PDB file of N, CA and C in Angstrom:
ATOM      1  N   MET A  17     -33.530  56.981   1.337  1.00 44.00           N
ATOM      2  CA  MET A  17     -34.279  57.857   2.236  1.00 44.00           C
ATOM      3  C   MET A  17     -35.597  57.179   2.717  1.00 44.00           C
ATOM      4  N   MET A  18     -35.801  57.261   4.007  1.00 44.00           N
ATOM      5  CA  MET A  18     -37.029  56.651   4.556  1.00 44.00           C
ATOM      6  C   MET A  18     -38.195  57.543   4.456  1.00 44.00           C
ATOM      7  N   GLU A  19     -39.320  57.040   3.990  1.00 46.00           N
ATOM      8  CA  GLU A  19     -40.537  57.885   3.839  1.00 46.00           C
ATOM      9  C   GLU A  19     -41.313  57.847   5.143  1.00 46.00           C
ATOM     10  N   ALA A  20     -41.832  58.997   5.554  1.00 52.00           N
ATOM     11  CA  ALA A  20     -42.591  59.118   6.808  1.00 52.00           C
ATOM     12  C   ALA A  20     -43.961  58.431   6.584  1.00 52.00           C
ATOM     13  N   MET A  21     -44.425  57.761   7.599  1.00 60.00           N
ATOM     14  CA  MET A  21     -45.737  57.123   7.552  1.00 60.00           C
ATOM     15  C   MET A  21     -46.844  58.205   7.683  1.00 60.00           C
ATOM     16  N   MET A  22     -47.704  58.218   6.762  1.00 72.00           N
ATOM     17  CA  MET A  22     -48.871  59.241   6.841  1.00 72.00           C
ATOM     18  C   MET A  22     -49.949  58.678   7.724  1.00 72.00           C
ATOM     19  N   THR A  23     -50.297  59.468   8.724  1.00 89.00           N
ATOM     20  CA  THR A  23     -51.438  59.048   9.581  1.00 89.00           C
ATOM     21  C   THR A  23     -52.713  59.642   9.051  1.00 89.00           C
ATOM     22  N   GLU A  24     -53.751  58.884   8.970  1.00 94.00           N
ATOM     23  CA  GLU A  24     -55.054  59.312   8.515  1.00 94.00           C
ATOM     24  C   GLU A  24     -56.128  58.914   9.454  1.00 94.00           C
ATOM     25  N   ILE A  25     -57.076  59.812   9.604  1.00 96.00           N
ATOM     26  CA  ILE A  25     -58.355  59.537  10.299  1.00 96.00           C
ATOM     27  C   ILE A  25     -59.403  59.404   9.169  1.00 96.00           C
ATOM     28  N   LEU A  26     -59.958  58.240   9.040  1.00 94.00           N
ATOM     29  CA  LEU A  26     -60.888  57.975   7.909  1.00 94.00           C
ATOM     30  C   LEU A  26     -62.336  57.958   8.472  1.00 94.00           C
ATOM     31  N   PHE A  27     -63.065  59.012   8.295  1.00 94.00           N
ATOM     32  CA  PHE A  27     -64.361  59.149   8.804  1.00 94.00           C
ATOM     33  C   PHE A  27     -65.327  58.098   8.130  1.00 94.00           C
ATOM     34  N   SER A  28     -64.856  57.537   7.022  1.00 92.00           N
ATOM     35  CA  SER A  28     -65.657  56.497   6.322  1.00 92.00           C
ATOM     36  C   SER A  28     -65.871  55.287   7.312  1.00 92.00           C
ATOM     37  N   GLU A  29     -64.929  55.099   8.264  1.00 93.00           N
ATOM     38  CA  GLU A  29     -65.079  54.013   9.197  1.00 93.00           C
ATOM     39  C   GLU A  29     -66.324  54.302  10.147  1.00 93.00           C
ATOM     40  N   LEU A  30     -66.785  55.489  10.211  1.00 92.00           N
ATOM     41  CA  LEU A  30     -67.924  55.856  11.057  1.00 92.00           C
ATOM     42  C   LEU A  30     -69.225  55.921  10.292  1.00 92.00           C
ATOM     43  N   THR A  31     -69.064  56.000   8.890  1.00 88.00           N
ATOM     44  CA  THR A  31     -70.311  56.249   8.101  1.00 88.00           C
ATOM     45  C   THR A  31     -70.813  55.036   7.437  1.00 88.00           C
ATOM     46  N   GLU A  32     -70.198  53.853   7.743  1.00 85.00           N
ATOM     47  CA  GLU A  32     -70.694  52.600   7.111  1.00 85.00           C
ATOM     48  C   GLU A  32     -70.843  52.682   5.598  1.00 85.00           C
ATOM     49  N   ASP A  33     -69.734  53.095   5.031  1.00 78.00           N
ATOM     50  CA  ASP A  33     -69.692  53.256   3.600  1.00 78.00           C
ATOM     51  C   ASP A  33     -70.811  54.063   2.989  1.00 78.00           C
ATOM     52  N   GLY A  34     -71.107  55.212   3.606  1.00 78.00           N
ATOM     53  CA  GLY A  34     -72.073  56.143   3.085  1.00 78.00           C
ATOM     54  C   GLY A  34     -73.479  56.007   3.641  1.00 78.00           C
ATOM     55  N   LYS A  35     -73.775  55.027   4.473  1.00 85.00           N
ATOM     56  CA  LYS A  35     -75.085  54.801   5.062  1.00 85.00           C
ATOM     57  C   LYS A  35     -75.387  55.898   6.027  1.00 85.00           C
ATOM     58  N   VAL A  36     -74.351  56.315   6.771  1.00 89.00           N
ATOM     59  CA  VAL A  36     -74.514  57.381   7.817  1.00 89.00           C
ATOM     60  C   VAL A  36     -74.106  58.649   7.183  1.00 89.00           C
ATOM     61  N   ARG A  37     -75.020  59.617   7.178  1.00 92.00           N
ATOM     62  CA  ARG A  37     -74.703  60.920   6.504  1.00 92.00           C
ATOM     63  C   ARG A  37     -74.550  62.066   7.491  1.00 92.00           C
ATOM     64  N   ASN A  38     -74.793  61.796   8.819  1.00 94.00           N
ATOM     65  CA  ASN A  38     -74.751  62.833   9.827  1.00 94.00           C
ATOM     66  C   ASN A  38     -74.031  62.243  11.065  1.00 94.00           C
ATOM     67  N   LEU A  39     -72.941  62.949  11.442  1.00 94.00           N
ATOM     68  CA  LEU A  39     -72.257  62.549  12.697  1.00 94.00           C
ATOM     69  C   LEU A  39     -72.630  63.568  13.777  1.00 94.00           C
ATOM     70  N   VAL A  40     -73.400  63.124  14.755  1.00 95.00           N
ATOM     71  CA  VAL A  40     -73.888  64.017  15.800  1.00 95.00           C
ATOM     72  C   VAL A  40     -73.637  63.410  17.136  1.00 95.00           C
ATOM     73  N   GLY A  41     -73.692  64.278  18.154  1.00 96.00           N
ATOM     74  CA  GLY A  41     -73.624  63.818  19.542  1.00 96.00           C
ATOM     75  C   GLY A  41     -72.210  63.870  20.170  1.00 96.00           C
ATOM     76  N   HIS A  42     -72.168  64.511  21.360  1.00 96.00           N
ATOM     77  CA  HIS A  42     -70.900  64.676  22.008  1.00 96.00           C
ATOM     78  C   HIS A  42     -70.309  63.344  22.392  1.00 96.00           C
ATOM     79  N   GLU A  43     -71.073  62.424  22.873  1.00 97.00           N
ATOM     80  CA  GLU A  43     -70.616  61.092  23.312  1.00 97.00           C
ATOM     81  C   GLU A  43     -70.007  60.356  22.136  1.00 97.00           C
ATOM     82  N   ARG A  44     -70.664  60.430  20.985  1.00 96.00           N
ATOM     83  CA  ARG A  44     -70.161  59.784  19.814  1.00 96.00           C
ATOM     84  C   ARG A  44     -68.841  60.343  19.379  1.00 96.00           C
ATOM     85  N   GLY A  45     -68.681  61.668  19.517  1.00 97.00           N
ATOM     86  CA  GLY A  45     -67.405  62.332  19.250  1.00 97.00           C
ATOM     87  C   GLY A  45     -66.299  61.857  20.182  1.00 97.00           C
ATOM     88  N   GLU A  46     -66.724  61.690  21.459  1.00 97.00           N
ATOM     89  CA  GLU A  46     -65.702  61.243  22.431  1.00 97.00           C
ATOM     90  C   GLU A  46     -65.290  59.803  22.126  1.00 97.00           C
ATOM     91  N   SER A  47     -66.224  58.958  21.677  1.00 97.00           N
ATOM     92  CA  SER A  47     -65.870  57.602  21.266  1.00 97.00           C
ATOM     93  C   SER A  47     -64.948  57.639  20.114  1.00 97.00           C
ATOM     94  N   ALA A  48     -65.156  58.541  19.141  1.00 97.00           N
ATOM     95  CA  ALA A  48     -64.252  58.673  17.977  1.00 97.00           C
ATOM     96  C   ALA A  48     -62.884  59.086  18.444  1.00 97.00           C
ATOM     97  N   ARG A  49     -62.820  60.029  19.398  1.00 97.00           N
ATOM     98  CA  ARG A  49     -61.518  60.512  19.959  1.00 97.00           C
ATOM     99  C   ARG A  49     -60.738  59.322  20.506  1.00 97.00           C
ATOM    100  N   ASP A  50     -61.407  58.492  21.277  1.00 97.00           N
ATOM    101  CA  ASP A  50     -60.758  57.285  21.815  1.00 97.00           C
ATOM    102  C   ASP A  50     -60.363  56.333  20.774  1.00 97.00           C
ATOM    103  N   ARG A  51     -61.269  56.163  19.795  1.00 96.00           N
ATOM    104  CA  ARG A  51     -60.953  55.158  18.638  1.00 96.00           C
ATOM    105  C   ARG A  51     -59.634  55.444  17.983  1.00 96.00           C
ATOM    106  N   TRP A  52     -59.421  56.795  17.753  1.00 97.00           N
ATOM    107  CA  TRP A  52     -58.178  57.123  17.003  1.00 97.00           C
ATOM    108  C   TRP A  52     -57.074  57.645  17.934  1.00 97.00           C
ATOM    109  N   THR A  53     -57.279  57.478  19.270  1.00 96.00           N
ATOM    110  CA  THR A  53     -56.263  57.902  20.287  1.00 96.00           C
ATOM    111  C   THR A  53     -55.674  59.269  20.013  1.00 96.00           C
ATOM    112  N   LEU A  54     -56.608  60.246  19.974  1.00 97.00           N
ATOM    113  CA  LEU A  54     -56.259  61.660  19.629  1.00 97.00           C
ATOM    114  C   LEU A  54     -55.324  62.284  20.685  1.00 97.00           C
ATOM    115  N   ASP A  55     -55.415  61.812  21.920  1.00 96.00           N
ATOM    116  CA  ASP A  55     -54.490  62.335  22.906  1.00 96.00           C
ATOM    117  C   ASP A  55     -53.029  62.034  22.528  1.00 96.00           C
ATOM    118  N   ASP A  56     -52.800  60.858  21.891  1.00 95.00           N
ATOM    119  CA  ASP A  56     -51.468  60.528  21.395  1.00 95.00           C
ATOM    120  C   ASP A  56     -51.200  61.351  20.044  1.00 95.00           C
ATOM    121  N   LEU A  57     -52.155  61.327  19.173  1.00 96.00           N
ATOM    122  CA  LEU A  57     -51.968  62.020  17.873  1.00 96.00           C
ATOM    123  C   LEU A  57     -51.678  63.517  18.081  1.00 96.00           C
ATOM    124  N   ASP A  58     -52.248  64.140  19.061  1.00 97.00           N
ATOM    125  CA  ASP A  58     -51.975  65.507  19.338  1.00 97.00           C
ATOM    126  C   ASP A  58     -50.517  65.767  19.597  1.00 97.00           C
ATOM    127  N   LEU A  59     -49.792  64.801  20.039  1.00 95.00           N
ATOM    128  CA  LEU A  59     -48.390  64.975  20.338  1.00 95.00           C
ATOM    129  C   LEU A  59     -47.488  64.536  19.144  1.00 95.00           C
ATOM    130  N   ASP A  60     -48.051  63.924  18.120  1.00 92.00           N
ATOM    131  CA  ASP A  60     -47.355  63.424  16.966  1.00 92.00           C
ATOM    132  C   ASP A  60     -46.668  64.631  16.260  1.00 92.00           C
ATOM    133  N   ASP A  61     -45.494  64.460  15.745  1.00 90.00           N
ATOM    134  CA  ASP A  61     -44.787  65.549  15.038  1.00 90.00           C
ATOM    135  C   ASP A  61     -45.386  65.747  13.651  1.00 90.00           C
ATOM    136  N   ASP A  62     -45.925  64.705  13.094  1.00 93.00           N
ATOM    137  CA  ASP A  62     -46.424  64.752  11.697  1.00 93.00           C
ATOM    138  C   ASP A  62     -47.904  65.204  11.647  1.00 93.00           C
ATOM    139  N   ALA A  63     -48.280  65.871  10.610  1.00 95.00           N
ATOM    140  CA  ALA A  63     -49.614  66.275  10.396  1.00 95.00           C
ATOM    141  C   ALA A  63     -50.507  65.041  10.221  1.00 95.00           C
ATOM    142  N   ILE A  64     -51.772  65.149  10.538  1.00 96.00           N
ATOM    143  CA  ILE A  64     -52.738  64.083  10.409  1.00 96.00           C
ATOM    144  C   ILE A  64     -53.782  64.500   9.420  1.00 96.00           C
ATOM    145  N   ASP A  65     -53.988  63.656   8.396  1.00 97.00           N
ATOM    146  CA  ASP A  65     -55.096  63.909   7.428  1.00 97.00           C
ATOM    147  C   ASP A  65     -56.359  63.334   7.907  1.00 97.00           C
ATOM    148  N   VAL A  66     -57.349  64.170   7.925  1.00 97.00           N
ATOM    149  CA  VAL A  66     -58.759  63.817   8.369  1.00 97.00           C
ATOM    150  C   VAL A  66     -59.521  63.768   7.130  1.00 97.00           C
ATOM    151  N   ILE A  67     -59.876  62.509   6.641  1.00 95.00           N
ATOM    152  CA  ILE A  67     -60.536  62.309   5.400  1.00 95.00           C
ATOM    153  C   ILE A  67     -62.055  62.133   5.657  1.00 95.00           C
ATOM    154  N   VAL A  68     -62.827  63.067   5.129  1.00 95.00           N
ATOM    155  CA  VAL A  68     -64.279  63.009   5.321  1.00 95.00           C
ATOM    156  C   VAL A  68     -64.976  62.671   4.005  1.00 95.00           C
ATOM    157  N   PRO A  69     -65.669  61.571   3.919  1.00 93.00           N
ATOM    158  CA  PRO A  69     -66.317  61.187   2.662  1.00 93.00           C
ATOM    159  C   PRO A  69     -67.340  62.198   2.211  1.00 93.00           C
ATOM    160  N   VAL A  70     -67.472  62.357   0.880  1.00 91.00           N
ATOM    161  CA  VAL A  70     -68.421  63.308   0.332  1.00 91.00           C
ATOM    162  C   VAL A  70     -69.839  63.075   0.745  1.00 91.00           C
ATOM    163  N   GLU A  71     -70.199  61.828   1.104  1.00 92.00           N
ATOM    164  CA  GLU A  71     -71.506  61.440   1.479  1.00 92.00           C
ATOM    165  C   GLU A  71     -71.887  62.056   2.804  1.00 92.00           C
ATOM    166  N   LEU A  72     -70.933  62.387   3.613  1.00 92.00           N
ATOM    167  CA  LEU A  72     -71.211  62.975   4.944  1.00 92.00           C
ATOM    168  C   LEU A  72     -71.715  64.389   4.769  1.00 92.00           C
ATOM    169  N   LEU A  73     -72.898  64.627   5.271  1.00 93.00           N
ATOM    170  CA  LEU A  73     -73.561  65.937   5.089  1.00 93.00           C
ATOM    171  C   LEU A  73     -73.412  66.816   6.324  1.00 93.00           C
ATOM    172  N   THR A  74     -73.428  66.207   7.524  1.00 94.00           N
ATOM    173  CA  THR A  74     -73.368  66.936   8.738  1.00 94.00           C
ATOM    174  C   THR A  74     -72.290  66.425   9.744  1.00 94.00           C
ATOM    175  N   LEU A  75     -71.470  67.336  10.169  1.00 95.00           N
ATOM    176  CA  LEU A  75     -70.556  67.073  11.257  1.00 95.00           C
ATOM    177  C   LEU A  75     -70.887  68.084  12.345  1.00 95.00           C
ATOM    178  N   SER A  76     -71.750  67.630  13.259  1.00 96.00           N
ATOM    179  CA  SER A  76     -72.357  68.518  14.204  1.00 96.00           C
ATOM    180  C   SER A  76     -71.278  69.145  15.170  1.00 96.00           C
ATOM    181  N   SER A  77     -71.598  70.298  15.673  1.00 95.00           N
ATOM    182  CA  SER A  77     -70.651  70.957  16.618  1.00 95.00           C
ATOM    183  C   SER A  77     -70.467  70.092  17.845  1.00 95.00           C
ATOM    184  N   SER A  78     -71.538  69.423  18.294  1.00 96.00           N
ATOM    185  CA  SER A  78     -71.430  68.552  19.467  1.00 96.00           C
ATOM    186  C   SER A  78     -70.524  67.363  19.206  1.00 96.00           C
ATOM    187  N   PHE A  79     -70.600  66.758  18.051  1.00 97.00           N
ATOM    188  CA  PHE A  79     -69.738  65.680  17.700  1.00 97.00           C
ATOM    189  C   PHE A  79     -68.276  66.139  17.598  1.00 97.00           C
ATOM    190  N   PHE A  80     -68.107  67.288  16.882  1.00 98.00           N
ATOM    191  CA  PHE A  80     -66.796  67.839  16.661  1.00 98.00           C
ATOM    192  C   PHE A  80     -66.106  68.148  18.071  1.00 98.00           C
ATOM    193  N   GLN A  81     -66.904  68.749  18.962  1.00 97.00           N
ATOM    194  CA  GLN A  81     -66.347  69.121  20.240  1.00 97.00           C
ATOM    195  C   GLN A  81     -65.977  67.824  21.102  1.00 97.00           C
ATOM    196  N   GLY A  82     -66.838  66.835  20.984  1.00 97.00           N
ATOM    197  CA  GLY A  82     -66.495  65.572  21.666  1.00 97.00           C
ATOM    198  C   GLY A  82     -65.235  64.968  21.207  1.00 97.00           C
ATOM    199  N   MET A  83     -64.996  65.097  19.863  1.00 98.00           N
ATOM    200  CA  MET A  83     -63.795  64.492  19.270  1.00 98.00           C
ATOM    201  C   MET A  83     -62.560  65.370  19.363  1.00 98.00           C
ATOM    202  N   PHE A  84     -62.740  66.691  19.129  1.00 98.00           N
ATOM    203  CA  PHE A  84     -61.619  67.549  18.878  1.00 98.00           C
ATOM    204  C   PHE A  84     -61.414  68.647  19.843  1.00 98.00           C
ATOM    205  N   ALA A  85     -62.373  69.048  20.739  1.00 97.00           N
ATOM    206  CA  ALA A  85     -62.249  70.209  21.586  1.00 97.00           C
ATOM    207  C   ALA A  85     -61.002  70.215  22.396  1.00 97.00           C
ATOM    208  N   GLN A  86     -60.555  69.085  22.939  1.00 97.00           N
ATOM    209  CA  GLN A  86     -59.352  69.015  23.776  1.00 97.00           C
ATOM    210  C   GLN A  86     -58.139  69.346  22.862  1.00 97.00           C
ATOM    211  N   SER A  87     -58.131  68.837  21.678  1.00 98.00           N
ATOM    212  CA  SER A  87     -57.057  69.128  20.695  1.00 98.00           C
ATOM    213  C   SER A  87     -57.001  70.646  20.358  1.00 98.00           C
ATOM    214  N   VAL A  88     -58.155  71.214  20.040  1.00 97.00           N
ATOM    215  CA  VAL A  88     -58.232  72.596  19.715  1.00 97.00           C
ATOM    216  C   VAL A  88     -57.671  73.476  20.848  1.00 97.00           C
ATOM    217  N   LYS A  89     -58.075  73.207  22.062  1.00 96.00           N
ATOM    218  CA  LYS A  89     -57.706  73.921  23.261  1.00 96.00           C
ATOM    219  C   LYS A  89     -56.172  73.772  23.434  1.00 96.00           C
ATOM    220  N   LYS A  90     -55.656  72.606  23.195  1.00 96.00           N
ATOM    221  CA  LYS A  90     -54.295  72.288  23.419  1.00 96.00           C
ATOM    222  C   LYS A  90     -53.424  72.973  22.390  1.00 96.00           C
ATOM    223  N   LEU A  91     -53.817  72.909  21.099  1.00 97.00           N
ATOM    224  CA  LEU A  91     -53.016  73.370  19.920  1.00 97.00           C
ATOM    225  C   LEU A  91     -53.324  74.755  19.496  1.00 97.00           C
ATOM    226  N   GLY A  92     -54.442  75.274  19.884  1.00 96.00           N
ATOM    227  CA  GLY A  92     -54.886  76.645  19.367  1.00 96.00           C
ATOM    228  C   GLY A  92     -55.483  76.396  17.962  1.00 96.00           C
ATOM    229  N   ARG A  93     -56.208  77.415  17.476  1.00 96.00           N
ATOM    230  CA  ARG A  93     -56.876  77.286  16.187  1.00 96.00           C
ATOM    231  C   ARG A  93     -55.959  76.951  15.054  1.00 96.00           C
ATOM    232  N   ASP A  94     -54.966  77.806  14.890  1.00 97.00           N
ATOM    233  CA  ASP A  94     -54.040  77.659  13.791  1.00 97.00           C
ATOM    234  C   ASP A  94     -53.220  76.375  13.889  1.00 97.00           C
ATOM    235  N   GLY A  95     -52.755  76.094  15.119  1.00 97.00           N
ATOM    236  CA  GLY A  95     -51.986  74.859  15.346  1.00 97.00           C
ATOM    237  C   GLY A  95     -52.768  73.611  15.052  1.00 97.00           C
ATOM    238  N   PHE A  96     -54.041  73.672  15.488  1.00 98.00           N
ATOM    239  CA  PHE A  96     -54.932  72.543  15.208  1.00 98.00           C
ATOM    240  C   PHE A  96     -55.153  72.303  13.729  1.00 98.00           C
ATOM    241  N   LEU A  97     -55.387  73.399  12.983  1.00 97.00           N
ATOM    242  CA  LEU A  97     -55.656  73.287  11.517  1.00 97.00           C
ATOM    243  C   LEU A  97     -54.384  72.858  10.732  1.00 97.00           C
ATOM    244  N   ASP A  98     -53.190  73.242  11.299  1.00 96.00           N
ATOM    245  CA  ASP A  98     -51.956  72.800  10.714  1.00 96.00           C
ATOM    246  C   ASP A  98     -51.728  71.270  10.970  1.00 96.00           C
ATOM    247  N   HIS A  99     -52.127  70.850  12.189  1.00 97.00           N
ATOM    248  CA  HIS A  99     -51.848  69.440  12.611  1.00 97.00           C
ATOM    249  C   HIS A  99     -52.896  68.485  12.052  1.00 97.00           C
ATOM    250  N   TYR A 100     -54.165  68.942  12.063  1.00 97.00           N
ATOM    251  CA  TYR A 100     -55.195  68.067  11.600  1.00 97.00           C
ATOM    252  C   TYR A 100     -55.732  68.669  10.310  1.00 97.00           C
ATOM    253  N   ARG A 101     -55.335  68.120   9.179  1.00 97.00           N
ATOM    254  CA  ARG A 101     -55.691  68.669   7.810  1.00 97.00           C
ATOM    255  C   ARG A 101     -56.927  67.953   7.312  1.00 97.00           C
ATOM    256  N   PHE A 102     -58.000  68.725   7.295  1.00 97.00           N
ATOM    257  CA  PHE A 102     -59.295  68.193   6.910  1.00 97.00           C
ATOM    258  C   PHE A 102     -59.440  68.166   5.382  1.00 97.00           C
ATOM    259  N   ARG A 103     -59.806  66.986   4.858  1.00 97.00           N
ATOM    260  CA  ARG A 103     -60.111  66.814   3.436  1.00 97.00           C
ATOM    261  C   ARG A 103     -61.586  66.548   3.372  1.00 97.00           C
ATOM    262  N   ALA A 104     -62.368  67.592   3.119  1.00 96.00           N
ATOM    263  CA  ALA A 104     -63.853  67.505   3.167  1.00 96.00           C
ATOM    264  C   ALA A 104     -64.483  68.503   2.285  1.00 96.00           C
ATOM    265  N   SER A 105     -65.803  68.336   2.090  1.00 96.00           N
ATOM    266  CA  SER A 105     -66.587  69.278   1.256  1.00 96.00           C
ATOM    267  C   SER A 105     -66.590  70.646   1.956  1.00 96.00           C
ATOM    268  N   ALA A 106     -66.962  71.652   1.177  1.00 96.00           N
ATOM    269  CA  ALA A 106     -67.001  73.040   1.685  1.00 96.00           C
ATOM    270  C   ALA A 106     -67.932  73.165   2.814  1.00 96.00           C
ATOM    271  N   ILE A 107     -69.092  72.422   2.753  1.00 96.00           N
ATOM    272  CA  ILE A 107     -70.086  72.490   3.854  1.00 96.00           C
ATOM    273  C   ILE A 107     -69.507  71.934   5.104  1.00 96.00           C
ATOM    274  N   VAL A 108     -68.805  70.769   5.064  1.00 97.00           N
ATOM    275  CA  VAL A 108     -68.237  70.152   6.231  1.00 97.00           C
ATOM    276  C   VAL A 108     -67.092  71.054   6.768  1.00 97.00           C
ATOM    277  N   LEU A 109     -66.354  71.630   5.880  1.00 97.00           N
ATOM    278  CA  LEU A 109     -65.262  72.497   6.337  1.00 97.00           C
ATOM    279  C   LEU A 109     -65.826  73.715   7.141  1.00 97.00           C
ATOM    280  N   GLN A 110     -66.960  74.193   6.741  1.00 97.00           N
ATOM    281  CA  GLN A 110     -67.663  75.286   7.421  1.00 97.00           C
ATOM    282  C   GLN A 110     -68.105  74.769   8.859  1.00 97.00           C
ATOM    283  N   GLN A 111     -68.555  73.545   8.867  1.00 97.00           N
ATOM    284  CA  GLN A 111     -68.961  72.985  10.136  1.00 97.00           C
ATOM    285  C   GLN A 111     -67.742  72.764  11.088  1.00 97.00           C
ATOM    286  N   VAL A 112     -66.620  72.374  10.462  1.00 98.00           N
ATOM    287  CA  VAL A 112     -65.387  72.229  11.236  1.00 98.00           C
ATOM    288  C   VAL A 112     -64.983  73.599  11.856  1.00 98.00           C
ATOM    289  N   ASP A 113     -65.088  74.637  11.069  1.00 97.00           N
ATOM    290  CA  ASP A 113     -64.759  75.966  11.539  1.00 97.00           C
ATOM    291  C   ASP A 113     -65.687  76.375  12.676  1.00 97.00           C
ATOM    292  N   GLU A 114     -67.038  76.069  12.610  1.00 97.00           N
ATOM    293  CA  GLU A 114     -67.934  76.356  13.671  1.00 97.00           C
ATOM    294  C   GLU A 114     -67.569  75.541  14.926  1.00 97.00           C
ATOM    295  N   GLY A 115     -67.188  74.290  14.702  1.00 97.00           N
ATOM    296  CA  GLY A 115     -66.830  73.472  15.885  1.00 97.00           C
ATOM    297  C   GLY A 115     -65.553  74.019  16.568  1.00 97.00           C
ATOM    298  N   ILE A 116     -64.634  74.498  15.805  1.00 97.00           N
ATOM    299  CA  ILE A 116     -63.429  75.112  16.387  1.00 97.00           C
ATOM    300  C   ILE A 116     -63.782  76.362  17.225  1.00 97.00           C
ATOM    301  N   ARG A 117     -64.646  77.161  16.605  1.00 96.00           N
ATOM    302  CA  ARG A 117     -65.082  78.384  17.323  1.00 96.00           C
ATOM    303  C   ARG A 117     -65.826  78.033  18.591  1.00 96.00           C
ATOM    304  N   ASP A 118     -66.682  77.001  18.525  1.00 96.00           N
ATOM    305  CA  ASP A 118     -67.462  76.591  19.694  1.00 96.00           C
ATOM    306  C   ASP A 118     -66.519  75.984  20.787  1.00 96.00           C
ATOM    307  N   SER A 119     -65.503  75.331  20.318  1.00 96.00           N
ATOM    308  CA  SER A 119     -64.537  74.677  21.209  1.00 96.00           C
ATOM    309  C   SER A 119     -63.700  75.740  22.019  1.00 96.00           C
ATOM    310  N   LEU A 120     -63.508  76.875  21.401  1.00 95.00           N
ATOM    311  CA  LEU A 120     -62.708  77.888  21.974  1.00 95.00           C
ATOM    312  C   LEU A 120     -63.530  78.879  22.829  1.00 95.00           C
ATOM    313  N   MET A 121     -64.844  78.833  22.745  1.00 90.00           N
ATOM    314  CA  MET A 121     -65.731  79.700  23.495  1.00 90.00           C
ATOM    315  C   MET A 121     -65.615  79.488  24.949  1.00 90.00           C
ATOM    316  N   LYS A 122     -65.568  80.515  25.752  1.00 71.00           N
ATOM    317  CA  LYS A 122     -65.622  80.449  27.178  1.00 71.00           C
ATOM    318  C   LYS A 122     -67.055  80.158  27.609  1.00 71.00           C
ATOM    319  N   ARG A 123     -67.316  79.104  28.313  1.00 61.00           N
ATOM    320  CA  ARG A 123     -68.682  78.836  28.790  1.00 61.00           C
ATOM    321  C   ARG A 123     -68.703  78.859  30.298  1.00 61.00           C
ATOM    322  N   SER A 124     -69.775  79.463  30.850  1.00 47.00           N
ATOM    323  CA  SER A 124     -69.908  79.407  32.241  1.00 47.00           C
ATOM    324  C   SER A 124     -70.442  78.046  32.622  1.00 47.00           C
ATOM    325  N   ALA A 125     -70.062  77.633  33.826  1.00 48.00           N
ATOM    326  CA  ALA A 125     -70.515  76.324  34.314  1.00 48.00           C
ATOM    327  C   ALA A 125     -72.014  76.428  34.643  1.00 48.00           C
ATOM    328  N   LEU A 126     -72.702  75.381  34.153  1.00 47.00           N
ATOM    329  CA  LEU A 126     -74.141  75.325  34.347  1.00 47.00           C
ATOM    330  C   LEU A 126     -74.399  74.562  35.656  1.00 47.00           C
ATOM    331  N   GLY A 127     -75.199  75.144  36.501  1.00 38.00           N
ATOM    332  CA  GLY A 127     -75.466  74.565  37.848  1.00 38.00           C
ATOM    333  C   GLY A 127     -75.827  73.198  37.799  1.00 38.00           C
TER     334      GLY A 127
END
């Protein structure tokens, strides 16, 4: 029997082995989206493990939205959480939840 290849997003690649403790900024999130080709991963049949190192203290809503808002909108809240399985501290999981909520909010266009 052939074993499926597990796909992982390792945030440790963004934290320089614990030197960076806060991931912030929409543009930085967009860069991370491109780095891991999330447009393609959104279509993958297999779930994706998102591994967040314990040293990471902050995953800002702006970073989360830059990286994942398109995926959240495409997959819906439950579909997103089924597809992207976050392995993170309770604090970061709460920030992920806030990012999902913010991603699904209807915003009026600013002039």
